[in-house]
Amino acid sequence: MTFKRESAGIDKLIVGYKCGGSDAFSGITANALCGKLTDRLISYGSSAILMEVPEMFGTEHFLMKRSVDREIFNSSVNMINDFKKYFFSHNQQCYENLSPGNHD
């Protein structure tokens, strides 16, 4: 297989975020930087994907107000609620960040 480098506009860029674990500083350093970077890229037409739904618990209201239309809003609400139901069905909490590093 060979690959050929091609030019593409920034509007074709999709950035995916995956939490590798949190520490005492990620909320004021990496998370803030990722948020500012994402806002800037989206203003140029790029897209971003948050990979871990449980990391969204507690921030739903911030994410939902950014939905581009009612369909995306409803899809996001349903996705998060389905994950919460899954956690509850296994007797797990889901109203806090589940990463152990966030509890330090």
Coordinates of N, CA and C in Angstrom, one line a residue:
M1 N 0.8 -1.2 0.0 CA 0.0 0.0 0.0 C 0.9 1.2 0.0
T2 N 0.6 2.2 -0.8 CA 1.3 3.4 -0.9 C 0.4 4.6 -0.5
F3 N 1.0 5.6 0.0 CA 0.2 6.8 0.4 C 0.8 8.0 -0.4
K4 N -0.1 8.9 -0.7 CA 0.3 10.1 -1.4 C -0.2 11.3 -0.6
R5 N 0.7 12.2 -0.2 CA 0.3 13.4 0.5 C -0.4 14.3 -0.4
E6 N -1.5 14.8 0.1 CA -2.4 15.8 -0.6 C -2.7 17.0 0.2
S7 N -2.9 18.1 -0.3 CA -3.3 19.3 0.4 C -4.8 19.2 0.7
A8 N -5.2 19.7 1.8 CA -6.6 19.7 2.2 C -6.9 20.9 3.0
G9 N -8.0 21.5 2.9 CA -8.4 22.6 3.8 C -8.6 22.2 5.2
I10 N -8.5 23.2 6.1 CA -8.6 23.0 7.5 C -10.0 22.5 7.8
D11 N -11.0 22.8 7.0 CA -12.4 22.3 7.2 C -12.5 20.8 7.0
K12 N -11.5 20.2 6.5 CA -11.5 18.7 6.4 C -10.9 18.0 7.6
L13 N -10.3 18.8 8.5 CA -9.7 18.2 9.7 C -10.7 17.8 10.8
I14 N -10.5 16.6 11.3 CA -11.3 16.1 12.4 C -10.3 15.6 13.5
V15 N -10.5 16.2 14.7 CA -9.6 15.9 15.8 C -10.4 15.1 16.8
G16 N -9.8 13.9 17.2 CA -10.5 13.1 18.1 C -9.8 13.2 19.5
Y17 N -10.6 13.3 20.5 CA -10.0 13.4 21.9 C -10.3 12.1 22.7
K18 N -9.3 11.5 23.2 CA -9.4 10.3 24.0 C -8.6 10.5 25.3
C19 N -9.3 10.4 26.5 CA -8.7 10.6 27.8 C -7.8 9.5 28.1
G20 N -6.5 9.8 28.4 CA -5.6 8.7 28.7 C -5.5 8.5 30.2
G21 N -6.3 9.3 31.0 CA -6.2 9.3 32.4 C -6.0 10.7 32.9
S22 N -6.6 11.0 34.0 CA -6.5 12.4 34.5 C -5.6 12.5 35.7
D23 N -5.1 13.6 36.0 CA -4.4 13.9 37.2 C -4.8 15.2 37.8
A24 N -4.2 15.7 38.8 CA -4.6 16.9 39.5 C -4.6 18.1 38.7
F25 N -3.8 18.1 37.6 CA -3.7 19.3 36.8 C -4.4 19.3 35.4
S26 N -4.9 18.2 35.0 CA -5.4 18.1 33.7 C -6.6 19.0 33.5
G27 N -7.4 19.2 34.5 CA -8.6 20.1 34.4 C -8.2 21.6 34.2
I28 N -7.0 22.0 34.6 CA -6.6 23.4 34.4 C -5.6 23.5 33.3
T29 N -5.1 22.4 32.8 CA -4.0 22.5 31.7 C -4.5 21.9 30.4
A30 N -4.4 20.6 30.3 CA -4.7 19.9 29.1 C -6.2 20.1 28.6
N31 N -7.1 20.0 29.6 CA -8.5 20.1 29.2 C -8.8 21.5 28.7
A32 N -8.3 22.5 29.4 CA -8.5 23.9 28.9 C -7.9 24.2 27.6
L33 N -6.7 23.7 27.3 CA -6.0 23.8 26.1 C -6.8 23.1 24.9
C34 N -7.2 21.9 25.2 CA -8.0 21.2 24.2 C -9.3 21.9 23.9
G35 N -10.0 22.5 24.9 CA -11.2 23.3 24.6 C -10.9 24.5 23.8
K36 N -9.9 25.2 24.1 CA -9.6 26.4 23.3 C -9.2 26.1 21.8
L37 N -8.4 25.0 21.7 CA -8.0 24.5 20.4 C -9.2 24.1 19.6
T38 N -10.1 23.4 20.2 CA -11.3 22.9 19.5 C -12.2 24.1 19.1
D39 N -12.4 25.1 20.0 CA -13.2 26.2 19.6 C -12.6 26.9 18.4
R40 N -11.2 27.1 18.4 CA -10.6 27.7 17.2 C -10.7 26.9 16.0
L41 N -10.5 25.6 16.0 CA -10.6 24.8 14.8 C -12.0 24.8 14.3
I42 N -13.0 24.7 15.2 CA -14.4 24.7 14.7 C -14.7 26.0 14.1
S43 N -14.2 27.1 14.5 CA -14.5 28.4 13.9 C -14.0 28.4 12.4
Y44 N -13.0 27.5 12.1 CA -12.5 27.4 10.7 C -13.2 26.3 9.9
G45 N -14.2 25.6 10.5 CA -14.9 24.6 9.8 C -14.5 23.2 10.1
S46 N -13.5 23.0 11.0 CA -13.1 21.7 11.4 C -14.1 21.0 12.3
S47 N -13.9 19.8 12.7 CA -14.8 19.0 13.6 C -13.9 18.4 14.7
A48 N -14.6 18.1 15.8 CA -14.0 17.4 16.9 C -14.9 16.3 17.4
I49 N -14.2 15.2 17.9 CA -15.0 14.1 18.4 C -14.5 13.8 19.9
L50 N -15.4 13.7 20.8 CA -15.1 13.3 22.2 C -15.3 11.8 22.2
M51 N -14.3 11.1 22.6 CA -14.3 9.6 22.5 C -15.0 8.9 23.7
E52 N -14.9 9.5 24.9 CA -15.4 8.8 26.1 C -16.7 9.4 26.6
V53 N -17.8 8.8 26.4 CA -19.0 9.4 26.9 C -19.0 9.6 28.4
P54 N -18.5 8.6 29.2 CA -18.5 8.9 30.7 C -17.8 10.1 31.1
E55 N -16.8 10.6 30.3 CA -16.1 11.8 30.6 C -17.0 13.0 30.4
M56 N -18.1 12.8 29.8 CA -19.1 13.9 29.5 C -20.0 14.1 30.7
F57 N -20.2 13.1 31.6 CA -21.1 13.2 32.7 C -20.8 14.4 33.5
G58 N -21.8 15.2 33.8 CA -21.7 16.4 34.6 C -21.4 17.6 33.7
T59 N -21.1 17.4 32.4 CA -20.9 18.6 31.6 C -21.9 18.6 30.4
E60 N -22.9 17.8 30.6 CA -23.9 17.7 29.5 C -24.4 19.1 29.0
H61 N -24.8 20.0 30.0 CA -25.4 21.2 29.7 C -24.4 22.1 28.8
F62 N -23.1 22.0 29.1 CA -22.2 22.8 28.2 C -22.1 22.2 26.8
L63 N -22.1 20.9 26.7 CA -22.1 20.3 25.4 C -23.4 20.4 24.6
M64 N -24.5 20.3 25.2 CA -25.8 20.4 24.5 C -26.0 21.7 23.9
K65 N -25.6 22.8 24.6 CA -25.9 24.1 24.1 C -25.0 24.4 22.8
R66 N -24.1 23.6 22.5 CA -23.3 23.7 21.3 C -23.8 22.9 20.1
S67 N -24.9 22.2 20.4 CA -25.5 21.4 19.3 C -25.9 22.3 18.1
V68 N -25.6 21.9 16.9 CA -25.8 22.7 15.7 C -27.3 22.7 15.4
D69 N -28.1 21.7 15.8 CA -29.5 21.7 15.5 C -30.2 20.8 16.5
R70 N -31.5 20.7 16.4 CA -32.3 19.9 17.4 C -32.0 18.4 17.2
E71 N -31.8 18.0 16.0 CA -31.5 16.5 15.8 C -30.2 16.1 16.5
I72 N -29.1 16.9 16.4 CA -27.9 16.6 17.1 C -28.1 16.7 18.6
F73 N -28.8 17.7 19.0 CA -29.1 17.8 20.5 C -29.8 16.6 21.0
N74 N -30.8 16.2 20.3 CA -31.6 15.0 20.8 C -30.7 13.7 20.7
S75 N -29.9 13.6 19.7 CA -29.0 12.4 19.6 C -28.0 12.4 20.7
S76 N -27.5 13.5 21.1 CA -26.5 13.6 22.2 C -27.2 13.3 23.5
V77 N -28.4 13.8 23.7 CA -29.1 13.6 25.0 C -29.4 12.1 25.1
N78 N -29.8 11.5 24.0 CA -30.1 10.0 24.0 C -28.9 9.2 24.3
M79 N -27.8 9.6 23.7 CA -26.5 8.8 23.8 C -26.1 8.8 25.3
I80 N -26.1 10.0 25.9 CA -25.6 10.2 27.3 C -26.6 9.4 28.2
N81 N -27.9 9.6 28.0 CA -28.9 8.9 28.9 C -28.8 7.4 28.7
D82 N -28.5 6.9 27.5 CA -28.3 5.5 27.4 C -27.1 4.9 28.1
F83 N -26.0 5.7 28.1 CA -24.8 5.3 28.9 C -25.1 5.3 30.4
K84 N -25.9 6.3 30.8 CA -26.2 6.4 32.3 C -27.1 5.2 32.6
K85 N -28.0 4.8 31.8 CA -28.9 3.7 32.1 C -28.0 2.4 32.2
Y86 N -27.0 2.3 31.3 CA -26.1 1.2 31.3 C -25.4 1.1 32.7
F87 N -24.9 2.2 33.1 CA -24.2 2.2 34.4 C -25.1 1.9 35.5
F88 N -26.3 2.5 35.6 CA -27.3 2.2 36.6 C -27.6 0.7 36.6
S89 N -27.8 0.1 35.4 CA -28.2 -1.3 35.3 C -27.1 -2.2 35.9
H90 N -25.9 -1.7 36.1 CA -24.8 -2.5 36.7 C -24.4 -1.9 38.0
N91 N -25.4 -1.2 38.6 CA -25.2 -0.7 40.0 C -23.9 0.2 40.1
Q92 N -23.7 1.0 39.1 CA -22.5 1.9 39.1 C -23.0 3.3 39.2
Q93 N -22.2 4.2 39.8 CA -22.5 5.6 39.8 C -22.1 6.2 38.5
C94 N -22.7 7.3 38.1 CA -22.3 7.9 36.8 C -22.4 9.4 36.9
Y95 N -22.6 10.0 38.1 CA -22.7 11.5 38.2 C -21.4 12.1 38.6
E96 N -20.4 11.4 38.5 CA -19.1 11.9 38.8 C -18.1 11.5 37.7
N97 N -17.0 12.1 37.6 CA -16.0 11.7 36.7 C -15.4 10.3 37.1
L98 N -15.4 9.3 36.3 CA -15.1 8.0 36.6 C -13.6 7.7 36.7
S99 N -12.8 8.6 36.2 CA -11.4 8.3 36.1 C -10.8 8.4 37.5
P100 N -10.1 7.4 38.0 CA -9.5 7.5 39.4 C -8.6 8.7 39.6
G101 N -7.9 9.1 38.6 CA -7.0 10.3 38.8 C -7.8 11.5 39.1
N102 N -9.0 11.6 38.7 CA -9.8 12.8 39.0 C -10.3 12.9 40.5
H103 N -10.0 11.8 41.2 CA -10.4 11.8 42.7 C -9.3 12.2 43.6
D104 N -8.1 12.4 43.1 CA -6.9 12.8 43.9 C -7.0 14.2 44.3

